[in-house]
């Protein structure tokens, strides 16, 4: 270990190191707080002047970070925020926590990683540790970040240190948070991994070292591909059970009594959120560049993406029993958010369900108490409160998100017809009135 590495490792271990977290979102801000709570001075870096100002005022805009906690750490001088700039050359370590969305073509968009890397490269100096946290395809850290940083004339593992550590933040999870969720770390060299492990050991309870950045990148993609494929499986099972006249929810529930070797997933109207529908495509895209077709990923996506239309087919079937067409019928969609009890509508299947219904000429209204009326997506269709009168006014009510404040009894009692994509009405016996996935 050369003197540069020795000095950095000593500073990290002695908590003299100062860390910058690039990207003050649902991953970066909680991470900055954990480092600060561990006694490591943190600098939150963001391109948004509003976010920088709010953090410096001690105001949290992330649900998992309490304003009181942030404000106290800001007052103690343990957290500050800044725009990208010279401070990136002053800190000892930088964690990059920027978005990795998909383009419309379902190809990875790593433009935020590239921009962050340029900001780091502009101020890179010997004795710094850089860690990428953003979910991305295996090879990004070495092929994109390493090559750019070494083009500054410094050598990885000697002058600077580079690792990948996947974020595992599940916003709103009451049990698992940044501190108590094990953190996987993979370095470009063993010494890079050692540096990252020493740093994160201050902020999280458990650090799990793997042998390379590619392995660490792959861990995260396996975690979320595992979910996407299994959700695709049960979604296809829902279609199969429908054809067999079997209740898929009962079947999965009974299979879940097996105390080993089984993990229940549940059918639904499709796959939403900013992780599960996105991350597997990073992997399948990378494999395409290697002339390999990741069949499970593509098939799961095909099934999951077909579920909104499958839900609309159930609506059409139910209206048909009333000798009505979708065209001209009034449909009340319960739930806009991508999963229960959250306000997040990113990639929500409800958006597709509403879109398909509107394209067929339905008069669609929706209700979702978790989604603010000023949310840009809120204007997708007219918004109603979901009152008994609203339910009675619709030719069919479609339950797309099983929010905790949707009362299945009230919904079934006042609706003419119900299509239930979430089994919210599982305990209600209303023969002929409810059609479940
Ligand atoms: N979904 C189903 N059936 C299921 C589970 C989920 O249809 O059995 C749907 C949901 O309704 C939603 C989508 O899939 O539309 C994704 O749901 P999710 O439960 O996977 O929740 P996410 O998107 O919030 O995933 C996050 C991920 N966290 C990270 O990437 C750090 C995921 O790895 C977590 O496992 C997941 O939270 C979690 O367990 O809550």
Short mmCIF file of C-alpha atoms and ligand atoms in Angstrom, two decimals:
data_model
loop_
_atom_site.label_atom_id
_atom_site.label_comp_id
_atom_site.label_asym_id
_atom_site.label_seq_id
_atom_site.Cartn_x
_atom_site.Cartn_y
_atom_site.Cartn_z
CA UNK A 1 0.00 0.00 0.00
CA UNK A 2 1.55 3.32 -1.03
CA UNK A 3 1.53 6.46 1.13
CA UNK A 4 -1.49 7.93 -0.68
CA UNK A 5 -3.56 4.85 0.14
CA UNK A 6 -2.25 4.62 3.69
CA UNK A 7 -3.14 8.26 4.37
CA UNK A 8 -6.66 7.92 2.92
CA UNK A 9 -7.37 4.71 4.81
CA UNK A 10 -6.19 6.31 8.04
CA UNK A 11 -8.41 9.37 7.46
CA UNK A 12 -11.41 7.12 6.73
CA UNK A 13 -10.82 4.91 9.78
CA UNK A 14 -10.26 7.93 12.05
CA UNK A 15 -13.45 9.57 10.70
CA UNK A 16 -11.38 12.55 9.60
CA UNK A 17 -12.45 11.89 6.02
CA UNK A 18 -15.13 14.13 4.53
CA UNK A 19 -17.57 12.57 2.09
CA UNK A 20 -19.56 14.10 -0.74
CA UNK A 21 -22.74 12.44 -1.95
CA UNK A 22 -23.58 13.38 -5.51
CA UNK A 23 -27.35 13.34 -6.01
CA UNK A 24 -29.60 14.39 -3.13
CA UNK A 25 -32.54 12.10 -3.87
CA UNK A 26 -34.22 9.23 -1.98
CA UNK A 27 -30.84 7.42 -1.94
CA UNK A 28 -28.32 10.25 -1.48
CA UNK A 29 -29.93 12.29 1.28
CA UNK A 30 -30.51 9.33 3.66
CA UNK A 31 -26.91 8.21 2.96
CA UNK A 32 -25.55 11.69 3.79
CA UNK A 33 -27.53 11.60 7.04
CA UNK A 34 -26.14 8.17 7.97
CA UNK A 35 -22.55 9.31 7.39
CA UNK A 36 -23.16 12.49 9.39
CA UNK A 37 -24.80 10.56 12.24
CA UNK A 38 -21.67 8.36 12.28
CA UNK A 39 -19.51 11.46 12.76
CA UNK A 40 -18.34 11.82 9.16
CA UNK A 41 -18.81 15.29 7.71
CA UNK A 42 -21.02 15.06 4.62
CA UNK A 43 -21.54 17.36 1.69
CA UNK A 44 -24.71 16.83 -0.30
CA UNK A 45 -24.09 17.77 -3.92
CA UNK A 46 -27.00 18.43 -6.26
CA UNK A 47 -27.60 20.35 -9.48
CA UNK A 48 -30.87 21.66 -8.01
CA UNK A 49 -30.34 25.02 -6.27
CA UNK A 50 -33.67 24.48 -4.50
CA UNK A 51 -32.56 21.15 -3.02
CA UNK A 52 -29.21 22.66 -1.97
CA UNK A 53 -30.98 25.58 -0.31
CA UNK A 54 -33.52 23.37 1.45
CA UNK A 55 -30.85 21.05 2.85
CA UNK A 56 -28.79 24.03 4.10
CA UNK A 57 -31.96 25.27 5.80
CA UNK A 58 -32.27 21.84 7.40
CA UNK A 59 -35.50 21.11 5.53
CA UNK A 60 -36.02 17.51 4.41
CA UNK A 61 -37.97 16.81 1.21
CA UNK A 62 -37.42 13.02 1.40
CA UNK A 63 -39.99 10.99 3.36
CA UNK A 64 -37.38 8.72 4.97
CA UNK A 65 -35.41 11.70 6.39
CA UNK A 66 -36.98 13.63 9.25
CA UNK A 67 -36.54 17.41 9.12
CA UNK A 68 -35.70 17.51 12.83
CA UNK A 69 -32.85 15.07 12.32
CA UNK A 70 -31.51 16.84 9.22
CA UNK A 71 -31.81 20.26 10.80
CA UNK A 72 -29.84 19.16 13.89
CA UNK A 73 -27.04 17.70 11.73
CA UNK A 74 -26.89 20.87 9.63
CA UNK A 75 -26.70 22.99 12.78
CA UNK A 76 -23.86 20.78 14.07
CA UNK A 77 -22.00 21.37 10.81
CA UNK A 78 -22.09 17.64 9.99
CA UNK A 79 -24.09 18.12 6.81
CA UNK A 80 -24.03 20.89 4.25
CA UNK A 81 -25.10 21.04 0.64
CA UNK A 82 -23.57 22.59 -2.45
CA UNK A 83 -23.79 22.63 -6.22
CA UNK A 84 -21.16 20.57 -8.09
CA UNK A 85 -17.86 22.46 -7.92
CA UNK A 86 -14.44 22.73 -6.22
CA UNK A 87 -15.74 21.06 -3.04
CA UNK A 88 -15.51 17.78 -5.01
CA UNK A 89 -11.74 18.22 -4.96
CA UNK A 90 -11.65 18.95 -1.23
CA UNK A 91 -13.46 15.82 0.01
CA UNK A 92 -11.82 12.43 0.59
CA UNK A 93 -14.66 10.32 -0.82
CA UNK A 94 -17.53 10.76 -3.27
CA UNK A 95 -20.62 8.51 -3.55
CA UNK A 96 -22.52 8.94 -6.82
CA UNK A 97 -26.27 8.44 -6.32
CA UNK A 98 -27.84 9.77 -9.52
CA UNK A 99 -30.83 8.41 -11.51
CA UNK A 100 -30.43 5.73 -14.16
CA UNK A 101 -33.69 5.79 -16.13
CA UNK A 102 -34.54 4.13 -19.43
CA UNK A 103 -34.93 5.98 -22.70
CA UNK A 104 -38.23 5.60 -24.57
CA UNK A 105 -36.50 2.85 -26.59
CA UNK A 106 -36.01 0.94 -23.29
CA UNK A 107 -32.23 1.45 -23.65
CA UNK A 108 -30.24 2.58 -20.59
CA UNK A 109 -29.85 6.31 -20.06
CA UNK A 110 -26.53 6.75 -18.19
CA UNK A 111 -26.30 10.44 -19.00
CA UNK A 112 -26.59 11.34 -15.29
CA UNK A 113 -23.68 9.00 -14.47
CA UNK A 114 -21.62 10.55 -17.27
CA UNK A 115 -22.39 14.08 -16.05
CA UNK A 116 -21.52 13.16 -12.48
CA UNK A 117 -18.27 11.56 -13.65
CA UNK A 118 -17.33 14.75 -15.48
CA UNK A 119 -17.94 16.73 -12.27
CA UNK A 120 -15.73 14.31 -10.32
CA UNK A 121 -13.01 14.22 -13.00
CA UNK A 122 -12.84 18.02 -13.09
CA UNK A 123 -11.67 18.08 -9.46
CA UNK A 124 -10.13 14.60 -9.03
CA UNK A 125 -6.95 14.56 -6.96
CA UNK A 126 -4.69 11.82 -5.54
CA UNK A 127 -6.07 10.29 -2.35
CA UNK A 128 -9.77 10.17 -3.25
CA UNK A 129 -12.26 7.28 -3.16
CA UNK A 130 -15.12 7.30 -5.68
CA UNK A 131 -18.11 4.96 -5.30
CA UNK A 132 -20.94 4.57 -7.82
CA UNK A 133 -24.28 3.57 -6.23
CA UNK A 134 -26.66 4.06 -9.16
CA UNK A 135 -28.20 0.86 -10.51
CA UNK A 136 -26.59 0.12 -13.88
CA UNK A 137 -25.41 -2.63 -16.22
CA UNK A 138 -22.32 -4.70 -15.30
CA UNK A 139 -19.24 -2.93 -16.67
CA UNK A 140 -20.39 0.68 -16.23
CA UNK A 141 -17.99 1.46 -13.40
CA UNK A 142 -14.95 0.12 -15.25
CA UNK A 143 -15.91 1.05 -18.80
CA UNK A 144 -17.34 4.52 -18.18
CA UNK A 145 -16.04 5.91 -14.89
CA UNK A 146 -12.62 4.26 -14.63
CA UNK A 147 -11.55 5.15 -18.16
CA UNK A 148 -12.68 8.77 -17.71
CA UNK A 149 -10.92 9.21 -14.37
CA UNK A 150 -7.67 7.56 -15.46
CA UNK A 151 -7.62 9.90 -18.47
CA UNK A 152 -6.75 12.56 -15.89
CA UNK A 153 -3.33 10.87 -15.67
CA UNK A 154 -3.87 9.18 -12.32
CA UNK A 155 -3.81 5.42 -11.63
CA UNK A 156 -6.66 3.57 -9.98
CA UNK A 157 -5.65 1.64 -6.86
CA UNK A 158 -2.63 3.92 -6.37
CA UNK A 159 -3.66 7.55 -6.82
CA UNK A 160 -7.45 7.22 -6.56
CA UNK A 161 -9.79 4.39 -5.60
CA UNK A 162 -12.97 3.30 -7.36
CA UNK A 163 -15.78 0.95 -6.31
CA UNK A 164 -19.43 0.08 -6.96
CA UNK A 165 -21.98 -0.35 -4.18
CA UNK A 166 -25.63 -0.85 -5.20
CA UNK A 167 -28.26 1.26 -3.46
CA UNK A 168 -30.91 -0.82 -1.72
CA UNK A 169 -33.23 1.91 -0.52
CA UNK A 170 -36.87 0.95 -0.33
CA UNK A 171 -38.65 4.29 0.26
CA UNK A 172 -41.17 4.17 3.06
CA UNK A 173 -40.10 0.72 4.27
CA UNK A 174 -40.83 0.83 8.01
CA UNK A 175 -38.37 -1.98 8.81
CA UNK A 176 -35.36 -1.66 6.50
CA UNK A 177 -33.43 1.58 6.03
CA UNK A 178 -30.02 2.72 4.80
CA UNK A 179 -28.38 1.88 8.13
CA UNK A 180 -29.68 -1.66 8.68
CA UNK A 181 -29.72 -2.91 5.08
CA UNK A 182 -26.52 -4.84 4.25
CA UNK A 183 -24.36 -2.95 1.74
CA UNK A 184 -22.61 -4.86 -1.07
CA UNK A 185 -19.28 -3.41 -2.22
CA UNK A 186 -17.01 -4.34 -5.15
CA UNK A 187 -13.77 -2.54 -6.01
CA UNK A 188 -11.75 -2.12 -9.21
CA UNK A 189 -8.84 -3.47 -7.09
CA UNK A 190 -8.84 -5.17 -3.68
CA UNK A 191 -7.49 -1.97 -2.14
CA UNK A 192 -10.37 0.00 -3.72
CA UNK A 193 -12.81 -2.45 -2.12
CA UNK A 194 -11.01 -2.13 1.22
CA UNK A 195 -11.33 1.67 1.10
CA UNK A 196 -15.06 1.51 0.26
CA UNK A 197 -15.66 -1.13 2.92
CA UNK A 198 -13.91 1.00 5.55
CA UNK A 199 -15.97 4.03 4.60
CA UNK A 200 -19.40 2.36 4.50
CA UNK A 201 -18.69 0.42 7.70
CA UNK A 202 -19.21 3.75 9.51
CA UNK A 203 -22.66 4.32 7.99
CA UNK A 204 -24.21 0.85 7.70
CA UNK A 205 -24.39 -2.15 10.01
CA UNK A 206 -23.15 -4.76 7.52
CA UNK A 207 -20.83 -4.44 4.53
CA UNK A 208 -20.62 -7.40 2.12
CA UNK A 209 -17.54 -7.39 -0.10
CA UNK A 210 -17.63 -9.06 -3.54
CA UNK A 211 -14.71 -9.60 -5.89
CA UNK A 212 -15.31 -6.92 -8.52
CA UNK A 213 -17.37 -3.92 -9.54
CA UNK A 214 -19.12 -6.09 -12.16
CA UNK A 215 -20.18 -8.59 -9.48
CA UNK A 216 -21.57 -5.75 -7.34
CA UNK A 217 -23.41 -4.27 -10.33
CA UNK A 218 -24.83 -7.72 -11.12
CA UNK A 219 -26.03 -8.31 -7.53
CA UNK A 220 -28.48 -5.43 -7.74
CA UNK A 221 -29.74 -6.44 -11.18
CA UNK A 222 -30.30 -10.01 -9.98
CA UNK A 223 -32.30 -8.71 -7.00
CA UNK A 224 -34.70 -6.76 -9.16
CA UNK A 225 -34.77 -9.16 -12.12
CA UNK A 226 -35.72 -11.86 -9.62
CA UNK A 227 -38.78 -9.80 -8.70
CA UNK A 228 -39.72 -8.90 -12.26
CA UNK A 229 -39.52 -12.52 -13.48
CA UNK A 230 -41.49 -13.88 -10.52
CA UNK A 231 -44.15 -11.22 -10.88
CA UNK A 232 -44.31 -12.12 -14.58
CA UNK A 233 -44.76 -15.76 -13.58
CA UNK A 234 -47.72 -15.09 -11.31
CA UNK A 235 -49.25 -12.70 -13.80
CA UNK A 236 -49.21 -15.45 -16.41
CA UNK A 237 -50.53 -17.82 -13.74
CA UNK A 238 -53.48 -15.44 -13.24
CA UNK A 239 -54.31 -15.69 -16.94
CA UNK A 240 -53.91 -19.49 -16.83
CA UNK A 241 -56.06 -19.87 -13.71
CA UNK A 242 -58.75 -17.71 -15.30
CA UNK A 243 -58.91 -20.10 -18.24
CA UNK A 244 -59.03 -23.06 -15.84
CA UNK A 245 -61.69 -21.45 -13.63
CA UNK A 246 -59.34 -21.55 -10.63
CA UNK A 247 -58.83 -18.68 -8.16
CA UNK A 248 -55.16 -17.75 -8.56
CA UNK A 249 -55.12 -15.83 -5.27
CA UNK A 250 -56.29 -18.92 -3.39
CA UNK A 251 -53.69 -21.05 -5.17
CA UNK A 252 -50.78 -18.70 -4.36
CA UNK A 253 -52.01 -18.25 -0.80
CA UNK A 254 -52.10 -22.01 -0.28
CA UNK A 255 -48.70 -22.49 -1.95
CA UNK A 256 -47.32 -19.86 0.45
CA UNK A 257 -48.10 -22.18 3.36
CA UNK A 258 -45.08 -24.19 2.26
CA UNK A 259 -42.52 -23.16 4.89
CA UNK A 260 -39.53 -23.70 2.60
CA UNK A 261 -38.64 -23.37 -1.05
CA UNK A 262 -41.41 -20.97 -1.97
CA UNK A 263 -41.83 -17.18 -1.90
CA UNK A 264 -45.25 -15.71 -2.81
CA UNK A 265 -45.62 -13.02 -5.45
CA UNK A 266 -49.04 -11.72 -6.43
CA UNK A 267 -50.70 -10.93 -9.76
CA UNK A 268 -51.49 -7.32 -10.51
CA UNK A 269 -52.32 -4.80 -13.22
CA UNK A 270 -48.65 -4.61 -14.30
CA UNK A 271 -45.25 -3.49 -13.08
CA UNK A 272 -44.70 0.04 -11.82
CA UNK A 273 -42.08 2.03 -9.97
CA UNK A 274 -38.65 3.33 -10.85
CA UNK A 275 -36.78 0.08 -10.13
CA UNK A 276 -38.42 -3.17 -11.14
CA UNK A 277 -39.66 -2.21 -14.62
CA UNK A 278 -36.34 -0.49 -15.37
CA UNK A 279 -33.40 -2.38 -13.88
CA UNK A 280 -33.76 -5.71 -15.75
CA UNK A 281 -33.58 -3.81 -19.06
CA UNK A 282 -30.11 -2.59 -18.10
CA UNK A 283 -29.05 -6.23 -17.96
CA UNK A 284 -30.82 -7.37 -21.14
CA UNK A 285 -29.45 -4.37 -23.03
CA UNK A 286 -25.88 -5.21 -21.96
CA UNK A 287 -26.37 -8.84 -23.04
CA UNK A 288 -27.63 -7.69 -26.45
CA UNK A 289 -24.31 -5.92 -26.98
CA UNK A 290 -22.75 -9.33 -26.33
CA UNK A 291 -25.13 -10.96 -28.84
CA UNK A 292 -27.05 -12.79 -26.17
CA UNK A 293 -30.85 -12.65 -25.76
CA UNK A 294 -31.86 -12.62 -22.05
CA UNK A 295 -35.08 -14.54 -22.61
CA UNK A 296 -36.47 -14.59 -19.05
CA UNK A 297 -36.14 -10.82 -18.73
CA UNK A 298 -37.77 -10.13 -22.08
CA UNK A 299 -40.56 -12.66 -21.49
CA UNK A 300 -41.31 -11.27 -18.01
CA UNK A 301 -41.46 -7.78 -19.48
CA UNK A 302 -43.78 -8.98 -22.26
CA UNK A 303 -46.19 -10.51 -19.75
CA UNK A 304 -45.99 -7.69 -17.20
CA UNK A 305 -46.46 -5.07 -19.93
CA UNK A 306 -49.54 -6.91 -21.21
CA UNK A 307 -51.35 -6.80 -17.84
CA UNK A 308 -52.94 -3.34 -18.21
CA UNK A 309 -54.66 -4.53 -21.40
CA UNK A 310 -55.64 -7.74 -19.65
CA UNK A 311 -57.33 -5.66 -16.95
CA UNK A 312 -59.22 -3.71 -19.63
CA UNK A 313 -60.31 -7.01 -21.20
CA UNK A 314 -61.90 -7.90 -17.85
CA UNK A 315 -63.69 -4.54 -17.82
CA UNK A 316 -64.98 -5.15 -21.35
CA UNK A 317 -66.19 -8.63 -20.34
CA UNK A 318 -68.05 -7.27 -17.34
CA UNK A 319 -69.69 -4.43 -19.32
CA UNK A 320 -70.62 -6.94 -22.00
CA UNK A 321 -72.64 -8.88 -19.40
CA UNK A 322 -74.61 -5.66 -18.95
CA UNK A 323 -74.90 -5.32 -22.72
CA UNK A 324 -72.68 -2.24 -22.62
CA UNK A 325 -69.59 -1.34 -24.62
CA UNK A 326 -66.45 0.21 -23.15
CA UNK A 327 -67.05 3.04 -25.58
CA UNK A 328 -69.23 5.57 -23.77
CA UNK A 329 -69.23 3.76 -20.43
CA UNK A 330 -68.23 5.61 -17.25
CA UNK A 331 -65.33 3.85 -15.54
CA UNK A 332 -63.98 4.70 -12.09
CA UNK A 333 -60.32 3.68 -11.65
CA UNK A 334 -59.36 3.26 -7.97
CA UNK A 335 -55.67 4.09 -7.55
CA UNK A 336 -53.10 5.87 -9.70
CA UNK A 337 -49.91 5.11 -7.69
CA UNK A 338 -47.75 2.14 -8.77
CA UNK A 339 -48.24 0.24 -5.52
CA UNK A 340 -50.32 0.53 -2.35
CA UNK A 341 -49.92 3.30 0.18
CA UNK A 342 -47.40 5.35 -1.82
CA UNK A 343 -47.89 8.53 -3.86
CA UNK A 344 -45.34 7.58 -6.54
CA UNK A 345 -46.87 7.16 -9.98
CA UNK A 346 -43.70 6.49 -11.96
CA UNK A 347 -44.32 3.73 -14.56
CA UNK A 348 -47.61 3.05 -12.79
CA UNK A 349 -49.75 0.45 -14.63
CA UNK A 350 -52.79 2.58 -13.74
CA UNK A 351 -51.57 5.07 -16.34
CA UNK A 352 -51.72 2.37 -19.01
CA UNK A 353 -55.10 1.07 -17.82
CA UNK A 354 -56.56 4.57 -18.04
CA UNK A 355 -54.90 5.18 -21.41
CA UNK A 356 -56.30 2.00 -22.97
CA UNK A 357 -59.79 2.71 -21.59
CA UNK A 358 -59.71 6.28 -22.94
CA UNK A 359 -58.52 5.03 -26.33
CA UNK A 360 -61.56 2.71 -26.40
CA UNK A 361 -63.82 5.68 -25.77
CA UNK A 362 -64.56 5.17 -22.09
CA UNK A 363 -65.38 8.14 -19.89
CA UNK A 364 -62.71 7.55 -17.23
CA UNK A 365 -62.45 9.15 -13.79
CA UNK A 366 -60.01 8.12 -11.05
CA UNK A 367 -59.47 8.52 -7.34
CA UNK A 368 -56.23 8.24 -5.38
CA UNK A 369 -55.94 9.90 -1.96
CA UNK A 370 -52.16 9.39 -1.96
CA UNK A 371 -51.55 11.37 -5.15
CA UNK A 372 -51.60 15.14 -4.75
CA UNK A 373 -53.83 17.04 -7.18
CA UNK A 374 -50.80 19.12 -8.22
CA UNK A 375 -48.84 16.01 -9.22
CA UNK A 376 -48.23 16.41 -12.99
CA UNK A 377 -49.79 12.99 -13.63
CA UNK A 378 -52.96 13.95 -11.73
CA UNK A 379 -54.51 15.52 -14.84
CA UNK A 380 -54.45 12.21 -16.70
CA UNK A 381 -58.23 12.00 -16.21
CA UNK A 382 -60.86 13.80 -14.13
CA UNK A 383 -60.29 13.20 -10.43
CA UNK A 384 -63.07 12.22 -7.99
CA UNK A 385 -63.11 11.48 -4.28
CA UNK A 386 -64.34 7.90 -4.70
CA UNK A 387 -67.48 8.55 -2.65
CA UNK A 388 -70.47 6.17 -2.70
CA UNK A 389 -72.05 8.55 -5.23
CA UNK A 390 -68.94 8.40 -7.42
CA UNK A 391 -69.00 4.60 -7.20
CA UNK A 392 -72.71 4.42 -8.05
CA UNK A 393 -72.26 6.78 -11.01
CA UNK A 394 -69.81 4.42 -12.75
CA UNK A 395 -70.78 1.53 -14.99
CA UNK A 396 -67.73 -0.29 -13.62
CA UNK A 397 -65.22 0.32 -10.83
CA UNK A 398 -61.64 -0.93 -11.43
CA UNK A 399 -59.40 -1.48 -8.41
CA UNK A 400 -55.85 -0.94 -9.69
CA UNK A 401 -54.05 0.01 -6.47
CA UNK A 402 -55.01 -1.52 -3.13
CA UNK A 403 -54.44 1.53 -0.93
CA UNK A 404 -55.20 0.98 2.75
CA UNK A 405 -57.96 3.61 2.76
CA UNK A 406 -59.99 1.91 0.02
CA UNK A 407 -62.79 0.08 1.85
CA UNK A 408 -63.70 -3.02 -0.17
CA UNK A 409 -67.11 -3.27 1.50
CA UNK A 410 -68.04 0.28 0.48
CA UNK A 411 -66.67 -0.21 -3.02
CA UNK A 412 -68.64 -3.41 -3.63
CA UNK A 413 -71.80 -2.10 -1.95
CA UNK A 414 -72.07 1.05 -4.06
CA UNK A 415 -70.51 -0.06 -7.37
CA UNK A 416 -72.58 -1.60 -10.15
CA UNK A 417 -69.69 -3.81 -11.20
CA UNK A 418 -66.17 -4.27 -9.83
CA UNK A 419 -63.01 -5.44 -11.58
CA UNK A 420 -60.46 -6.14 -8.86
CA UNK A 421 -56.83 -6.33 -10.06
CA UNK A 422 -55.42 -6.57 -6.52
CA UNK A 423 -57.75 -8.97 -4.68
CA UNK A 424 -58.69 -6.12 -2.34
CA UNK A 425 -62.24 -7.54 -2.20
CA UNK A 426 -61.03 -11.03 -1.26
CA UNK A 427 -63.27 -11.18 1.83
CA UNK A 428 -66.39 -9.88 0.12
CA UNK A 429 -68.94 -12.34 -1.21
CA UNK A 430 -70.87 -10.71 -4.05
CA UNK A 431 -71.49 -13.36 -6.70
CA UNK A 432 -71.55 -11.95 -10.22
CA UNK A 433 -70.61 -8.44 -9.11
CA UNK A 434 -66.85 -8.82 -8.70
CA UNK A 435 -64.45 -10.02 -11.36
CA UNK A 436 -60.91 -10.65 -10.11
CA UNK A 437 -57.71 -11.18 -12.07
N1 LIG B 1 -45.84 -6.11 -7.74
C1 LIG B 1 -46.73 -7.09 -8.16
N2 LIG B 1 -46.73 -8.28 -7.50
C2 LIG B 1 -45.87 -8.53 -6.45
C3 LIG B 1 -44.97 -7.52 -6.06
C4 LIG B 1 -44.97 -6.32 -6.72
O1 LIG B 1 -47.50 -6.90 -9.09
O2 LIG B 1 -45.93 -9.62 -5.88
C5 LIG B 1 -45.82 -4.84 -8.47
C6 LIG B 1 -46.09 -3.65 -7.57
O3 LIG B 1 -47.46 -3.39 -7.49
C7 LIG B 1 -45.33 -2.53 -8.30
C8 LIG B 1 -44.15 -3.26 -8.92
O4 LIG B 1 -44.51 -4.64 -8.97
O5 LIG B 1 -46.13 -1.99 -9.32
C9 LIG B 1 -42.86 -3.11 -8.11
O6 LIG B 1 -43.18 -3.42 -6.78
P1 LIG B 1 -42.04 -3.76 -5.65
O7 LIG B 1 -42.76 -4.37 -4.51
O8 LIG B 1 -40.95 -4.50 -6.26
O9 LIG B 1 -41.62 -2.35 -5.12
P2 LIG B 1 -40.56 -1.32 -5.63
O10 LIG B 1 -40.66 -1.00 -7.06
O11 LIG B 1 -40.66 -0.21 -4.66
O12 LIG B 1 -39.17 -2.10 -5.46
C10 LIG B 1 -38.33 -1.72 -4.43
C11 LIG B 1 -36.99 -2.31 -4.80
N3 LIG B 1 -35.97 -1.76 -3.96
C12 LIG B 1 -34.76 -1.44 -4.52
O13 LIG B 1 -34.52 -1.56 -5.69
C13 LIG B 1 -33.74 -0.92 -3.60
C14 LIG B 1 -37.01 -3.82 -4.63
O14 LIG B 1 -35.67 -4.34 -4.74
C15 LIG B 1 -37.55 -4.17 -3.27
O15 LIG B 1 -37.55 -5.60 -3.15
C16 LIG B 1 -38.98 -3.67 -3.19
O16 LIG B 1 -38.86 -2.22 -3.21
C17 LIG B 1 -39.66 -4.11 -1.92
O17 LIG B 1 -39.43 -5.26 -1.50
O18 LIG B 1 -40.46 -3.31 -1.41
#
